[in-house]
PDB file of C-alpha atoms and ligand atoms in Angstrom:
ATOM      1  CA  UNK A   1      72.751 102.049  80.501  1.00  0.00           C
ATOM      2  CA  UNK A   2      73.164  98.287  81.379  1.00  0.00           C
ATOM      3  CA  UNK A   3      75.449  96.805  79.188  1.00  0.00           C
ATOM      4  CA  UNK A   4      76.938  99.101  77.061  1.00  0.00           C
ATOM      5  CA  UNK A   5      80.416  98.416  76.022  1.00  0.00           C
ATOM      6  CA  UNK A   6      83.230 100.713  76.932  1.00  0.00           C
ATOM      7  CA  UNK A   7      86.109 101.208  75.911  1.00  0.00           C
ATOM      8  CA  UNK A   8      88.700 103.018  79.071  1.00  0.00           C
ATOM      9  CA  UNK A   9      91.692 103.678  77.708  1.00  0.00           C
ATOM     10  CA  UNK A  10      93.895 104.990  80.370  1.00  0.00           C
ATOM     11  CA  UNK A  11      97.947 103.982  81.290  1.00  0.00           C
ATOM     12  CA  UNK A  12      98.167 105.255  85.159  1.00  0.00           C
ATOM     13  CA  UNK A  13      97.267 101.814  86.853  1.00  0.00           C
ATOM     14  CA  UNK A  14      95.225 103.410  89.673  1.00  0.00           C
ATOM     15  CA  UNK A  15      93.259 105.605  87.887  1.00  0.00           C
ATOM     16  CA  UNK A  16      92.046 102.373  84.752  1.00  0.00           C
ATOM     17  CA  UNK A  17      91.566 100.598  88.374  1.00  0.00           C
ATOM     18  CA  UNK A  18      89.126 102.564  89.372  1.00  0.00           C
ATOM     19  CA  UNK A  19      87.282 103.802  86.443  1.00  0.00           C
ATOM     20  CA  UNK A  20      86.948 100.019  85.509  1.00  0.00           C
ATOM     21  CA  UNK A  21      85.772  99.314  89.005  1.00  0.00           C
ATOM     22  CA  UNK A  22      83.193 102.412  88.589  1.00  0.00           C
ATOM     23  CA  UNK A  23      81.944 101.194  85.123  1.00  0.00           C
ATOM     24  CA  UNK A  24      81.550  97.524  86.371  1.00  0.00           C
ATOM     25  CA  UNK A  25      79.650  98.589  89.586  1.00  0.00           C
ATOM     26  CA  UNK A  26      76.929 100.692  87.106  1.00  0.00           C
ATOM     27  CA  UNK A  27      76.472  97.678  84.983  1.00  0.00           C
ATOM     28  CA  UNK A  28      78.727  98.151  81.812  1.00  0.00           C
ATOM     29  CA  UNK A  29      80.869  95.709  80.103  1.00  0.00           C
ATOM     30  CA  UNK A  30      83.928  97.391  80.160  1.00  0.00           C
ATOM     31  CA  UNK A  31      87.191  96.717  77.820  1.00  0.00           C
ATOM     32  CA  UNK A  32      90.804  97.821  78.543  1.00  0.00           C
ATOM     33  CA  UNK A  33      93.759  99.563  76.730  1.00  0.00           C
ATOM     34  CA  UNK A  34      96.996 101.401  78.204  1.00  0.00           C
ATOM     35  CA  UNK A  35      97.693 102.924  75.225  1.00  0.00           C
ATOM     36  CA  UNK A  36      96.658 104.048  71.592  1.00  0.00           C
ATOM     37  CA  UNK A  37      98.015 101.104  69.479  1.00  0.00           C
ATOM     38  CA  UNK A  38      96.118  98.583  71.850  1.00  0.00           C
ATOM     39  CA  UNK A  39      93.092 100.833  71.495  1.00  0.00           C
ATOM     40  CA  UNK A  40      92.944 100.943  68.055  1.00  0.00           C
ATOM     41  CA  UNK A  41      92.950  96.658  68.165  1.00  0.00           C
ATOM     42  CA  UNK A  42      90.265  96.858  70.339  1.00  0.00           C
ATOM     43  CA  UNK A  43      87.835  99.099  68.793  1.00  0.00           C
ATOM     44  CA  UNK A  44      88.140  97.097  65.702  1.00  0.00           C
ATOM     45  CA  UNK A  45      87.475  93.557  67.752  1.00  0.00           C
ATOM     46  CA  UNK A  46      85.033  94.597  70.051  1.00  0.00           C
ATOM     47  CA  UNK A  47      83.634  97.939  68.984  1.00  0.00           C
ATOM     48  CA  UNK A  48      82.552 100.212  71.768  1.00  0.00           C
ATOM     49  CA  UNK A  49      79.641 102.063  72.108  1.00  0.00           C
ATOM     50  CA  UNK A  50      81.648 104.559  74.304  1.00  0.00           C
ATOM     51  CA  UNK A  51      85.411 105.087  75.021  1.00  0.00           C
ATOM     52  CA  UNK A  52      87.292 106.718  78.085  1.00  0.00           C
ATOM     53  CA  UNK A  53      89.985 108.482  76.437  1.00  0.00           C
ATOM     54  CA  UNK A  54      92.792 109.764  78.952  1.00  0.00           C
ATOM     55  CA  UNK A  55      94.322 112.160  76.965  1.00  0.00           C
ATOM     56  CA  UNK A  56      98.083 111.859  78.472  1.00  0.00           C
ATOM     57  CA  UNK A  57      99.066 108.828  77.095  1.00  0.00           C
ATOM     58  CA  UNK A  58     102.520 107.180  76.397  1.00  0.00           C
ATOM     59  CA  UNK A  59     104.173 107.518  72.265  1.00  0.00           C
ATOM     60  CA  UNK A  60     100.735 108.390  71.201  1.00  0.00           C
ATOM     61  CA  UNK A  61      98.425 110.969  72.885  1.00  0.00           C
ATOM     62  CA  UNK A  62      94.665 110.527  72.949  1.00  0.00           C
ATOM     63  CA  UNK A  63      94.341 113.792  70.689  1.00  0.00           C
ATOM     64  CA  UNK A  64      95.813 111.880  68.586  1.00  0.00           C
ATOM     65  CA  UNK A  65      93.558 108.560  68.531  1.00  0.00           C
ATOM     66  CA  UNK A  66      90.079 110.578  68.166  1.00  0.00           C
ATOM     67  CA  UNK A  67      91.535 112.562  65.376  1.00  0.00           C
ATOM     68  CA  UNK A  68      92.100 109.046  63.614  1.00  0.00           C
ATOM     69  CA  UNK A  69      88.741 107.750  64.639  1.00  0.00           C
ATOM     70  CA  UNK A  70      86.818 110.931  63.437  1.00  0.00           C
ATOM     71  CA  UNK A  71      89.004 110.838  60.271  1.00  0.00           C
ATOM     72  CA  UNK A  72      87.277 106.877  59.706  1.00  0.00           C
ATOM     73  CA  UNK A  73      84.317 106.231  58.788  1.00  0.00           C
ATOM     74  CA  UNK A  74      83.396 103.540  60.859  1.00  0.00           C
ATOM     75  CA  UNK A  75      84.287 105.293  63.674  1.00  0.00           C
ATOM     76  CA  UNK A  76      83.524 109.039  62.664  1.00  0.00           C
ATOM     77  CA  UNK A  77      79.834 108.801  64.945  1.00  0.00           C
ATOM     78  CA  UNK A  78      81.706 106.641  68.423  1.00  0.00           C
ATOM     79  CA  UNK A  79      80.606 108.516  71.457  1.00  0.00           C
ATOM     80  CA  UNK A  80      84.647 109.431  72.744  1.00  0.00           C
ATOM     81  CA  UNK A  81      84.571 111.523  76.143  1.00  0.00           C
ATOM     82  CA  UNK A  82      88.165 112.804  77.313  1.00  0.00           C
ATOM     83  CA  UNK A  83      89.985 112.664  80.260  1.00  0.00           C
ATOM     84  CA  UNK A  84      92.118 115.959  81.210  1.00  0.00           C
ATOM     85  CA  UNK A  85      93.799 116.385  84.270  1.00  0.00           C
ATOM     86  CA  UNK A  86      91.828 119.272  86.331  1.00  0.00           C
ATOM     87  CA  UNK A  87      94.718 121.647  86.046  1.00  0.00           C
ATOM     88  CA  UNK A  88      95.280 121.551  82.024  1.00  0.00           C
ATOM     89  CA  UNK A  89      92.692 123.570  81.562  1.00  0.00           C
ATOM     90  CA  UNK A  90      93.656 124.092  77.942  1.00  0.00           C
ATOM     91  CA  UNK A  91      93.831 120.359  77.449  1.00  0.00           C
ATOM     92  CA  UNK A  92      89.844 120.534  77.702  1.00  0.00           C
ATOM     93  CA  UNK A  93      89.371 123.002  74.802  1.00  0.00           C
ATOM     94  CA  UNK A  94      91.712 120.942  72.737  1.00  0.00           C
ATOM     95  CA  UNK A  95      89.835 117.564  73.722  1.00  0.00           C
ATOM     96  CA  UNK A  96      86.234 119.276  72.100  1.00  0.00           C
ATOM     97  CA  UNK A  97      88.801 120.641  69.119  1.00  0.00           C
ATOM     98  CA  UNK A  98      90.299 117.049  68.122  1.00  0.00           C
ATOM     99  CA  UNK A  99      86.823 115.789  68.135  1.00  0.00           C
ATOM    100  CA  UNK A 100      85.968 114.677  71.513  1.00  0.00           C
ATOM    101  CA  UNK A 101      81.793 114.406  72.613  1.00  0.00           C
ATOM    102  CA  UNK A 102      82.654 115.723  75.994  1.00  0.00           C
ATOM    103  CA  UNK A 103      85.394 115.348  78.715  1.00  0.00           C
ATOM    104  CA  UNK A 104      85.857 114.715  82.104  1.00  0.00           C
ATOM    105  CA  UNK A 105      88.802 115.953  84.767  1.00  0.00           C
ATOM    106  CA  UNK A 106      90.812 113.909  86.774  1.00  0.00           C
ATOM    107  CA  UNK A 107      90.807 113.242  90.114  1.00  0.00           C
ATOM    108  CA  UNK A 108      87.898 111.384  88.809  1.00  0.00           C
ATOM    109  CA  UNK A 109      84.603 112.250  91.010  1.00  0.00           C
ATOM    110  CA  UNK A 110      83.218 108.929  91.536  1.00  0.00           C
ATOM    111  CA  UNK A 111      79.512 110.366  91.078  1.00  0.00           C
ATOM    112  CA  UNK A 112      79.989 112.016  88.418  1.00  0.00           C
ATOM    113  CA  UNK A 113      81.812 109.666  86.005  1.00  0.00           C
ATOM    114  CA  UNK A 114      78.821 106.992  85.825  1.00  0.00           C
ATOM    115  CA  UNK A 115      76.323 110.252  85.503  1.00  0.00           C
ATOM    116  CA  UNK A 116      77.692 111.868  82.423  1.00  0.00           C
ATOM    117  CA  UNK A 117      78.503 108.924  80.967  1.00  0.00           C
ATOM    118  CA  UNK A 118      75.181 107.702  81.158  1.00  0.00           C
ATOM    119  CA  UNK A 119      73.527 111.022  80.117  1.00  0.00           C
ATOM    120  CA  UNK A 120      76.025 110.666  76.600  1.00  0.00           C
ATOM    121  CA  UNK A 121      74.267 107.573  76.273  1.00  0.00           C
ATOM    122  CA  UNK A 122      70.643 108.192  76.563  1.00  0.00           C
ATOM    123  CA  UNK A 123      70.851 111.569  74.426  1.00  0.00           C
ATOM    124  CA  UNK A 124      72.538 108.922  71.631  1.00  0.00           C
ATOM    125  CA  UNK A 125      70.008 106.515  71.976  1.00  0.00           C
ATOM    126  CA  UNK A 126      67.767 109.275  71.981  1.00  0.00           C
ATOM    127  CA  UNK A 127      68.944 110.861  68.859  1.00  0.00           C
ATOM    128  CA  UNK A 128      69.043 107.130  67.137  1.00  0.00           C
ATOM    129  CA  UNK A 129      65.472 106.673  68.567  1.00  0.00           C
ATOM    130  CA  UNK A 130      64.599 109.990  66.203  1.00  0.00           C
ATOM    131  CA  UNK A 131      66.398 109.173  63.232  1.00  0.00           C
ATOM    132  CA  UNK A 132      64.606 105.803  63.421  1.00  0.00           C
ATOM    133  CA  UNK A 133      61.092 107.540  63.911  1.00  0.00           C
ATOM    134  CA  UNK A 134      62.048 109.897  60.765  1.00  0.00           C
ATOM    135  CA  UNK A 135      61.966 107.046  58.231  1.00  0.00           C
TER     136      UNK A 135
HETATM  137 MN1   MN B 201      97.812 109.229  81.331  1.00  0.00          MN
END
């Protein structure tokens, strides 16, 4: 969905390289953080209507920074979708646990990124569309 903010928050260089890249290419504005604390500042300044979340991340994990967004009420309803390595197969049921809307694995397939993404989108949009309609 053309210009919907996101938020990647990812601290391996090549990987927020090419997710960026990826997000830019389908249209979205995309916003940066290497780890949680720098999150946090962002999501406050420029409020996403998405975030990235690599779960490995350095002092603070990202299990960690959805549990404090889902534990806020200003950012209990942000769309958060996790990214697991393909291997830590437990890291994905503990992503959806913490509070995550869905996840991704890494290596990141460079189709299917933009896709689900953009299908998290529309079904929120859709579901806002709804709650708008019920009124
Ligand atoms: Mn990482």
């Amino acid at each position: 969905m053309i210009g919907k903010r996101i938020l990647v928050v990812e601290d391996n260089a090549t990987s927020l390289k090419l997710m960026t890249y990826l997000l830019t290419a389908n249209g979205y504005e995309v916003h940066i953080a290497q780890d949680v604390e720098t999150a946090v500042e962002s999501i406050h300044r420029h409020p996403p209507d998405l975030v990235l979340l690599d779960i490995q991340l350095p002092r603070v994990d990202g299990l960690e920074l959805v549990r404090q967004l889902r534990a806020d009420a200003v950012s209990r309803d942000l769309l958060v979708v996790a990214v697991t390595a393909y291997a830590m197969k437990g890291d994905q049921e503990k992503a959806l646990a913490a509070g995550c809307n869905g996840y991704i694995t890494k290596p990141i397939d460079t189709r299917a990124l933009p896709a689900a993404i953009a299908a998290l989108l529309e079904r929120r949009s859709a579901t806002t569309a709804c709650l708008l309609e019920r009124r």
